[in-house]
PDB file of C-alpha atoms in Angstrom:
ATOM      1  CA  UNK P 254     -61.727  18.054  83.715  1.00 95.00           C
ATOM      2  CA  UNK P 255     -60.418  16.983  87.232  1.00 95.00           C
ATOM      3  CA  UNK P 256     -58.185  19.106  89.440  1.00 96.00           C
ATOM      4  CA  UNK P 257     -55.093  16.723  88.645  1.00 96.00           C
ATOM      5  CA  UNK P 258     -55.357  17.714  85.355  1.00 97.00           C
ATOM      6  CA  UNK P 259     -56.866  21.461  85.933  1.00 97.00           C
ATOM      7  CA  UNK P 260     -53.414  21.215  88.159  1.00 97.00           C
ATOM      8  CA  UNK P 261     -51.773  20.039  85.413  1.00 97.00           C
ATOM      9  CA  UNK P 262     -53.324  22.732  82.725  1.00 97.00           C
ATOM     10  CA  UNK P 263     -51.561  24.608  85.246  1.00 97.00           C
ATOM     11  CA  UNK P 264     -47.465  23.837  85.086  1.00 97.00           C
ATOM     12  CA  UNK P 265     -48.342  23.706  81.328  1.00 96.00           C
ATOM     13  CA  UNK P 266     -48.265  27.364  81.498  1.00 95.00           C
ATOM     14  CA  UNK P 267     -45.430  27.809  84.402  1.00 95.00           C
ATOM     15  CA  UNK P 268     -47.799  28.562  87.092  1.00 95.00           C
ATOM     16  CA  UNK P 269     -46.775  26.678  90.103  1.00 96.00           C
ATOM     17  CA  UNK P 270     -49.188  25.335  91.874  1.00 96.00           C
ATOM     18  CA  UNK P 271     -50.947  22.191  93.299  1.00 97.00           C
ATOM     19  CA  UNK P 272     -53.987  20.169  94.286  1.00 96.00           C
ATOM     20  CA  UNK P 273     -54.599  22.320  97.243  1.00 97.00           C
ATOM     21  CA  UNK P 274     -53.577  25.478  95.494  1.00 97.00           C
ATOM     22  CA  UNK P 275     -56.431  24.823  92.806  1.00 97.00           C
ATOM     23  CA  UNK P 276     -59.090  23.955  95.504  1.00 96.00           C
ATOM     24  CA  UNK P 277     -58.464  26.886  97.248  1.00 97.00           C
ATOM     25  CA  UNK P 278     -58.983  28.408  94.156  1.00 97.00           C
ATOM     26  CA  UNK P 279     -62.548  26.656  93.232  1.00 97.00           C
ATOM     27  CA  UNK P 280     -62.971  27.527  96.518  1.00 95.00           C
ATOM     28  CA  UNK P 281     -62.751  31.276  96.324  1.00 95.00           C
ATOM     29  CA  UNK P 282     -64.526  31.445  92.937  1.00 94.00           C
ATOM     30  CA  UNK P 283     -61.317  31.529  91.491  1.00 94.00           C
ATOM     31  CA  UNK P 284     -61.521  29.301  89.046  1.00 97.00           C
ATOM     32  CA  UNK P 285     -65.428  28.273  88.589  1.00 96.00           C
ATOM     33  CA  UNK P 286     -66.402  24.312  89.195  1.00 97.00           C
ATOM     34  CA  UNK P 287     -68.653  22.035  90.013  1.00 96.00           C
ATOM     35  CA  UNK P 288     -68.497  19.886  93.121  1.00 93.00           C
ATOM     36  CA  UNK P 289     -69.648  15.445  91.216  1.00 89.00           C
ATOM     37  CA  UNK P 290     -68.487  13.129  94.785  1.00 88.00           C
ATOM     38  CA  UNK P 291     -64.634  14.229  95.923  1.00 86.00           C
ATOM     39  CA  UNK P 292     -63.879  15.470  93.356  1.00 90.00           C
ATOM     40  CA  UNK P 293     -64.782  19.226  91.060  1.00 95.00           C
ATOM     41  CA  UNK P 294     -66.200  19.179  87.277  1.00 96.00           C
ATOM     42  CA  UNK P 295     -63.333  21.696  85.370  1.00 97.00           C
ATOM     43  CA  UNK P 296     -64.067  23.000  82.228  1.00 97.00           C
ATOM     44  CA  UNK P 297     -61.525  23.648  80.736  1.00 96.00           C
ATOM     45  CA  UNK P 298     -62.593  27.418  79.854  1.00 97.00           C
ATOM     46  CA  UNK P 299     -63.157  27.993  83.562  1.00 97.00           C
ATOM     47  CA  UNK P 300     -59.390  27.511  83.970  1.00 97.00           C
ATOM     48  CA  UNK P 301     -57.922  29.506  80.862  1.00 97.00           C
ATOM     49  CA  UNK P 302     -59.674  32.204  82.281  1.00 96.00           C
ATOM     50  CA  UNK P 303     -58.589  32.121  85.326  1.00 96.00           C
ATOM     51  CA  UNK P 304     -54.847  32.232  83.930  1.00 96.00           C
ATOM     52  CA  UNK P 305     -55.777  35.316  81.816  1.00 95.00           C
ATOM     53  CA  UNK P 306     -57.540  37.071  85.077  1.00 94.00           C
ATOM     54  CA  UNK P 307     -53.014  36.099  86.775  1.00 93.00           C
ATOM     55  CA  UNK P 308     -51.851  38.531  83.335  1.00 93.00           C
ATOM     56  CA  UNK P 309     -53.746  41.341  85.022  1.00 95.00           C
ATOM     57  CA  UNK P 310     -53.395  41.584  88.623  1.00 92.00           C
ATOM     58  CA  UNK P 311     -50.903  44.531  88.708  1.00 93.00           C
ATOM     59  CA  UNK P 312     -51.810  46.265  86.066  1.00 94.00           C
ATOM     60  CA  UNK P 313     -54.969  48.642  85.724  1.00 95.00           C
ATOM     61  CA  UNK P 314     -57.331  45.570  83.739  1.00 93.00           C
ATOM     62  CA  UNK P 315     -56.857  43.637  87.568  1.00 93.00           C
ATOM     63  CA  UNK P 316     -60.787  42.184  88.545  1.00 89.00           C
ATOM     64  CA  UNK P 317     -61.431  43.940  92.076  1.00 90.00           C
ATOM     65  CA  UNK P 318     -59.510  47.455  91.750  1.00 94.00           C
ATOM     66  CA  UNK P 319     -61.252  50.639  92.165  1.00 96.00           C
ATOM     67  CA  UNK P 320     -60.748  53.166  89.940  1.00 96.00           C
ATOM     68  CA  UNK P 321     -58.662  55.494  92.042  1.00 97.00           C
ATOM     69  CA  UNK P 322     -55.879  52.468  91.232  1.00 96.00           C
ATOM     70  CA  UNK P 323     -55.937  51.774  87.853  1.00 96.00           C
ATOM     71  CA  UNK P 324     -56.089  55.367  87.358  1.00 97.00           C
ATOM     72  CA  UNK P 325     -52.382  55.480  89.240  1.00 96.00           C
ATOM     73  CA  UNK P 326     -51.565  52.125  87.582  1.00 96.00           C
ATOM     74  CA  UNK P 327     -51.741  53.954  83.826  1.00 97.00           C
ATOM     75  CA  UNK P 328     -50.034  56.914  84.664  1.00 97.00           C
ATOM     76  CA  UNK P 329     -47.837  54.347  86.094  1.00 96.00           C
ATOM     77  CA  UNK P 330     -47.456  52.950  82.499  1.00 95.00           C
ATOM     78  CA  UNK P 331     -47.297  56.153  80.890  1.00 97.00           C
ATOM     79  CA  UNK P 332     -44.394  57.384  82.304  1.00 97.00           C
ATOM     80  CA  UNK P 333     -42.382  53.391  81.740  1.00 97.00           C
ATOM     81  CA  UNK P 334     -43.844  54.150  78.589  1.00 97.00           C
ATOM     82  CA  UNK P 335     -42.907  57.886  77.790  1.00 98.00           C
ATOM     83  CA  UNK P 336     -39.064  56.728  79.394  1.00 97.00           C
ATOM     84  CA  UNK P 337     -39.166  53.992  77.353  1.00 97.00           C
ATOM     85  CA  UNK P 338     -40.180  56.246  73.270  1.00 98.00           C
ATOM     86  CA  UNK P 339     -37.168  58.953  74.991  1.00 97.00           C
ATOM     87  CA  UNK P 340     -34.390  55.713  75.585  1.00 98.00           C
ATOM     88  CA  UNK P 341     -35.313  54.928  71.972  1.00 98.00           C
ATOM     89  CA  UNK P 342     -35.126  58.671  70.021  1.00 96.00           C
ATOM     90  CA  UNK P 343     -32.441  59.174  71.936  1.00 95.00           C
ATOM     91  CA  UNK P 344     -30.852  55.640  70.084  1.00 96.00           C
ATOM     92  CA  UNK P 345     -32.031  56.695  66.803  1.00 93.00           C
ATOM     93  CA  UNK P 346     -30.513  59.610  66.732  1.00 92.00           C
ATOM     94  CA  UNK P 347     -26.798  58.244  67.772  1.00 93.00           C
ATOM     95  CA  UNK P 348     -27.822  55.541  64.794  1.00 93.00           C
ATOM     96  CA  UNK P 349     -28.613  58.793  62.887  1.00 90.00           C
ATOM     97  CA  UNK P 350     -25.658  60.780  63.362  1.00 91.00           C
ATOM     98  CA  UNK P 351     -23.401  57.283  63.872  1.00 91.00           C
ATOM     99  CA  UNK P 352     -24.540  56.863  60.104  1.00 91.00           C
ATOM    100  CA  UNK P 353     -24.399  60.638  58.873  1.00 85.00           C
ATOM    101  CA  UNK P 354     -27.901  60.438  57.927  1.00 81.00           C
ATOM    102  CA  UNK P 355     -29.065  62.618  60.812  1.00 72.00           C
ATOM    103  CA  UNK P 356     -30.549  65.774  58.916  1.00 72.00           C
ATOM    104  CA  UNK P 357     -31.261  69.087  60.733  1.00 71.00           C
ATOM    105  CA  UNK P 358     -34.778  70.420  60.518  1.00 69.00           C
ATOM    106  CA  UNK P 359     -34.327  74.181  62.070  1.00 56.00           C
TER     107      UNK P 359
END
């Protein structure tokens, strides 16, 4: 695909970008492409791989981050998930009390 087609595909995935952006991502090695005169040949899979990489930015799976950063991000995620579990347990208890189906086991 061409640069213009890559931009269109990225727009389909709600990534706002221009041809200049795509050229920069190619230059930086973020999107794999081969030169074809004034344009580039880009495989659809290269653009889709770029989208996957974008989806990991800010997570423990982001490309190029060190192990310490991965650990910190995973710990943050675990903490957030624990808070969500606690919230859901409270909601469950409230519903059980409201419905009269709560049974104390102790």
